[in-house]
PDB file of C-alpha atoms in Angstrom:
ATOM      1  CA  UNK A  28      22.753  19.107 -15.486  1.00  0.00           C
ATOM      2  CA  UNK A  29      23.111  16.234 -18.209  1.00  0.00           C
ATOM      3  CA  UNK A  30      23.261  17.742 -21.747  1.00  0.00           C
ATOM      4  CA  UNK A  31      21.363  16.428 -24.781  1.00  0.00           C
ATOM      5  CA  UNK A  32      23.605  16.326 -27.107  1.00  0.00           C
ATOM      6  CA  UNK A  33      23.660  15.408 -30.946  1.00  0.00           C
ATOM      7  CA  UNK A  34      27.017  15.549 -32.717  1.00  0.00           C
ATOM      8  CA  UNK A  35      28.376  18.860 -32.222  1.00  0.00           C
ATOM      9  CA  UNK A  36      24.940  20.322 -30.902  1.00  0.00           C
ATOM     10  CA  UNK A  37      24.223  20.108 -27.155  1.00  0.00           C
ATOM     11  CA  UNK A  38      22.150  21.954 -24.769  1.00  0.00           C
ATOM     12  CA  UNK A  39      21.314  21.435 -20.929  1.00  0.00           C
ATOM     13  CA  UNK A  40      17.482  19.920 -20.121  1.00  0.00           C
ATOM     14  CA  UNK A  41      15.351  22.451 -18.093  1.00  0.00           C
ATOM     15  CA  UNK A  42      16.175  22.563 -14.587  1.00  0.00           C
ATOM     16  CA  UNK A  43      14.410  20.739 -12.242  1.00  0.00           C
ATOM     17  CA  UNK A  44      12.208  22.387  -9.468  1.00  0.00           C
ATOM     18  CA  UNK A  45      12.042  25.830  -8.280  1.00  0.00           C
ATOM     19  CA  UNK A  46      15.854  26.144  -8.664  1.00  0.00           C
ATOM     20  CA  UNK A  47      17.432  28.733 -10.919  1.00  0.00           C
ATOM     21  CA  UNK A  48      20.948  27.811 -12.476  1.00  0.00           C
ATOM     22  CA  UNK A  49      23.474  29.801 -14.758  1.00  0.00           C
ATOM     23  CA  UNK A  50      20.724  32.221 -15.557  1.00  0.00           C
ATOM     24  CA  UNK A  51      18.234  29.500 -16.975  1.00  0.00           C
ATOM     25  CA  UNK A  52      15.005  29.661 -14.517  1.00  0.00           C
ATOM     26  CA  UNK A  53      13.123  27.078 -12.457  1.00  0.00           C
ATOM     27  CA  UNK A  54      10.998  24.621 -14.547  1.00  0.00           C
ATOM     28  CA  UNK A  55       7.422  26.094 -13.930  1.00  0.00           C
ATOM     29  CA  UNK A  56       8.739  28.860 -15.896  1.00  0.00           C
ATOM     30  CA  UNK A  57      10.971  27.323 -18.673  1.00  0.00           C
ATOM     31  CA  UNK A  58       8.804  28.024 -21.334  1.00  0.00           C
ATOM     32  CA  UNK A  59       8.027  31.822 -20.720  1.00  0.00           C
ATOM     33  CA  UNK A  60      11.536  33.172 -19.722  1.00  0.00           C
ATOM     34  CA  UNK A  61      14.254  34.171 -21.294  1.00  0.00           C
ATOM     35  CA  UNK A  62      16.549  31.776 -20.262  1.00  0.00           C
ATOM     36  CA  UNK A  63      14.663  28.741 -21.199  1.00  0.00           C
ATOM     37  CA  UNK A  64      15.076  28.967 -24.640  1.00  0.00           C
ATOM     38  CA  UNK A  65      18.708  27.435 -24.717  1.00  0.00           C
ATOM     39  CA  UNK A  66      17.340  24.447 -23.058  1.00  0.00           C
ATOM     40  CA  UNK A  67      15.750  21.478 -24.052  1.00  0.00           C
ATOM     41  CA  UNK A  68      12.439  21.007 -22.802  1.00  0.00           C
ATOM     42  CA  UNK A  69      10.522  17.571 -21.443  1.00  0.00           C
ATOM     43  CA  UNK A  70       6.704  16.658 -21.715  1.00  0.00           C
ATOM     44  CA  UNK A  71       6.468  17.423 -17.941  1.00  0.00           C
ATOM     45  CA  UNK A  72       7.335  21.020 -18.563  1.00  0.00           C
ATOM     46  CA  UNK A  73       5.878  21.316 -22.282  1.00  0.00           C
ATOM     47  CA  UNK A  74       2.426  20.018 -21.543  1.00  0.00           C
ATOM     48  CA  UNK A  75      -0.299  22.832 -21.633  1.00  0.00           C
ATOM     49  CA  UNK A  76       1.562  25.171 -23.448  1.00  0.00           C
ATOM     50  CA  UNK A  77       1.668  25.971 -27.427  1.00  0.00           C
ATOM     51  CA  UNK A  78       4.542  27.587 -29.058  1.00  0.00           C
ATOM     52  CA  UNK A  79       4.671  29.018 -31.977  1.00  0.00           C
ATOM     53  CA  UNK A  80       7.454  26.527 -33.536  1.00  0.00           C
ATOM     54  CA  UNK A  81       8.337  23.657 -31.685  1.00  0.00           C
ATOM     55  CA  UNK A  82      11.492  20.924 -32.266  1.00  0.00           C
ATOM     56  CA  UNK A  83      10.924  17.785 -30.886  1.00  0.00           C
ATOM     57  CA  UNK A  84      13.624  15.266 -30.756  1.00  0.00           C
ATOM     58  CA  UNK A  85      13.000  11.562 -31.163  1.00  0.00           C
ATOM     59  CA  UNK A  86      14.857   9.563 -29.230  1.00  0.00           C
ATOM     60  CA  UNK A  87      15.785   5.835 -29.492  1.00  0.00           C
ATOM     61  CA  UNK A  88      12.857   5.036 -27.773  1.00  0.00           C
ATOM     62  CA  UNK A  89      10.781   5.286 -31.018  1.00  0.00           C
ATOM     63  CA  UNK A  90      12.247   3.607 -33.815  1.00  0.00           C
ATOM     64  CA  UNK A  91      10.799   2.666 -37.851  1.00  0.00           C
ATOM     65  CA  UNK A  92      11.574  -0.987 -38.078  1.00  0.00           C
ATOM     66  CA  UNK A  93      10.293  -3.141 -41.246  1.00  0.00           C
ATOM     67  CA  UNK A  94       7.840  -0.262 -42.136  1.00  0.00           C
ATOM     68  CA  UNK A  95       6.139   0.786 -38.899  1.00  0.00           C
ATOM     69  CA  UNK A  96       7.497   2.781 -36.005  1.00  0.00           C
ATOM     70  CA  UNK A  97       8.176   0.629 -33.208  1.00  0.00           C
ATOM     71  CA  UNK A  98       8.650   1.609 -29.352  1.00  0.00           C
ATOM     72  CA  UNK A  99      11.785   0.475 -27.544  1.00  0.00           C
ATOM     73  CA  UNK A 100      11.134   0.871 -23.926  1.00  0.00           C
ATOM     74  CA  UNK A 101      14.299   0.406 -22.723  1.00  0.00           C
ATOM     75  CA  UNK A 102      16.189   2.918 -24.174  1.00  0.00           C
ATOM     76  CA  UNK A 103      13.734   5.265 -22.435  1.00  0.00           C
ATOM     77  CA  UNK A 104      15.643   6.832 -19.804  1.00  0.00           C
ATOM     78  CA  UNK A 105      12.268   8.197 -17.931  1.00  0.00           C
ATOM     79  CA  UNK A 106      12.134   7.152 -14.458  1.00  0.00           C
ATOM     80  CA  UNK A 107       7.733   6.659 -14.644  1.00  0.00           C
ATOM     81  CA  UNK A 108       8.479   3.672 -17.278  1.00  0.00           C
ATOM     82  CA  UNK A 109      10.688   1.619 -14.493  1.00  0.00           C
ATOM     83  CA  UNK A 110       7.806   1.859 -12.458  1.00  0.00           C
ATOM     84  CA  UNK A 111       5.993  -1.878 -12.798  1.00  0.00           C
ATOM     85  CA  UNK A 112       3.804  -1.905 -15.923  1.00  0.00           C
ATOM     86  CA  UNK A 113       2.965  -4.224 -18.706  1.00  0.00           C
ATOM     87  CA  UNK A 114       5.272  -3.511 -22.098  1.00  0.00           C
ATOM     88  CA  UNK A 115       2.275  -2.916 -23.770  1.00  0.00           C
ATOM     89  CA  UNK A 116       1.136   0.343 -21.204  1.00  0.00           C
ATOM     90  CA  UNK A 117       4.981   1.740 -21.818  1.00  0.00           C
ATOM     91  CA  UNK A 118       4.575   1.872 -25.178  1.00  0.00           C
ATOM     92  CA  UNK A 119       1.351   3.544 -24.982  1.00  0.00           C
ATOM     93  CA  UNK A 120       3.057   6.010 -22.320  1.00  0.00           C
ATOM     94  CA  UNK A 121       5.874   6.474 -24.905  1.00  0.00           C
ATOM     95  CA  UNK A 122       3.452   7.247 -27.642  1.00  0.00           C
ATOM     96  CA  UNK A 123       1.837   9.866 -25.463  1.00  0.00           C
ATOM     97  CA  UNK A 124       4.593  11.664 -24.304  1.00  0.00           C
ATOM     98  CA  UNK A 125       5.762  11.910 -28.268  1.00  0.00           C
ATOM     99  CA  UNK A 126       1.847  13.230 -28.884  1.00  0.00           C
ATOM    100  CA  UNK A 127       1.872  15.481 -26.200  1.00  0.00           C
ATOM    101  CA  UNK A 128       5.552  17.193 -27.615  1.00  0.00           C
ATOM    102  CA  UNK A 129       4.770  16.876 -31.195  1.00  0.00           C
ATOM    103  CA  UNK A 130       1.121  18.902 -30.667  1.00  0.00           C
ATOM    104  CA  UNK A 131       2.954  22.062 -29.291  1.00  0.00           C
ATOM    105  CA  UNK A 132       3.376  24.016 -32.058  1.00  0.00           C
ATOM    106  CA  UNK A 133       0.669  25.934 -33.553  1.00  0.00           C
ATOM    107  CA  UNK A 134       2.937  26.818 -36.783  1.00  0.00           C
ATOM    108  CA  UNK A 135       4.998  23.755 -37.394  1.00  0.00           C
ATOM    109  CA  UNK A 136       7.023  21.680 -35.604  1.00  0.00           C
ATOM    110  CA  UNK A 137      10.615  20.835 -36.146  1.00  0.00           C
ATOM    111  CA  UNK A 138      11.158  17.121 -35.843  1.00  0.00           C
ATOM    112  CA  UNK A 139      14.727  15.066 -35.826  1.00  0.00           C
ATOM    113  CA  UNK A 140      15.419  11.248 -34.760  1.00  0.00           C
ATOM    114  CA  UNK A 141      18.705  10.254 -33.327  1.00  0.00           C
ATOM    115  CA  UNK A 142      18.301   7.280 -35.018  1.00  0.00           C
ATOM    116  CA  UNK A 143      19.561   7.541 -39.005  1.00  0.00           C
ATOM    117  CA  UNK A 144      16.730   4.829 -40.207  1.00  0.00           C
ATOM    118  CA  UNK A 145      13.899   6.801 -38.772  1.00  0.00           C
ATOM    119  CA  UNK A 146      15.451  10.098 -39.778  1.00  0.00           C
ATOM    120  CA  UNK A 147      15.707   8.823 -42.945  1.00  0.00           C
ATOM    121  CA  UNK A 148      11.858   7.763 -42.889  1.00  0.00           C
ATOM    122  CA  UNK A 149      10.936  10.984 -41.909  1.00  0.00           C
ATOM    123  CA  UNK A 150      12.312  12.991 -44.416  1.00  0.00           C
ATOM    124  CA  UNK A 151      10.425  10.626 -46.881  1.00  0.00           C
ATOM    125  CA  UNK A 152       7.558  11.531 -45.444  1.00  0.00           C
ATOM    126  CA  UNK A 153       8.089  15.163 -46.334  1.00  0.00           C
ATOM    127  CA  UNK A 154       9.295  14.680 -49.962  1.00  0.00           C
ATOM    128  CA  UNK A 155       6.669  12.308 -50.338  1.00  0.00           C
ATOM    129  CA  UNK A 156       8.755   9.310 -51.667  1.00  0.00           C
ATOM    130  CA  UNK A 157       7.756   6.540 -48.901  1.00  0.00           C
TER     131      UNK A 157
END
């Protein structure tokens, strides 16, 4: 299993499937047992459930650029976005998937950008000084 990792911080993804690994259960059930919760979820196996807090990590597939955020559909490493489709339909596929993650939690969500410039835009965002 590939880890996400961030600096020092890295955690598996969910498993795939039915299959249960090093004590971290199959997918259909990532989000309800114990074991999940050292794992890093996707929108496949986050969609249609809410969480109390959620993190969601931006990737470098949505980057602020000269004041807007911008989608970068190649660093996507999603296999659906190879698939033969306009740029214009990945990007609105990229925005979904972010919607989708960043709608989970009912009490706040957590969010962090692996990219310093858009980190750095969110956190004006909560200070209030963009």
């Amino acid at each position: 299993m590939k880890d996400v990792r961030i600096g020092d911080w890295h955690r598996p993804w969910n498993n795939k499937g039915d299959r249960k690994t090093d004590g971290a259960p199959p997918s259909a059930l990532w989000a309800t047992e114990k074991g999940g919760f050292d794992q890093v979820g996707c929108v496949y196996t986050a969609q249609g459930f809410e969480y109390d807090w959620s993190g969601v990590i931006l990737g470098p597939d949505l980057l602020f650029r000269d004041g807007k955020l911008v989608i970068d559909r190649t660093a996507n490493k999603d296999p659906d976005l190879r698939k033969q489709m306009s740029d214009d339909e990945a990007a609105a596929l990229i925005r979904n998937i972010y919607k989708v993650l960043l709608t989970r939690g009912m009490r706040g969500t957590i969010v962090y950008s692996t990219d310093e410039e858009t980190q750095a835009f969110l956190t004006t965002l909560i200070y209030g000084t963009h």
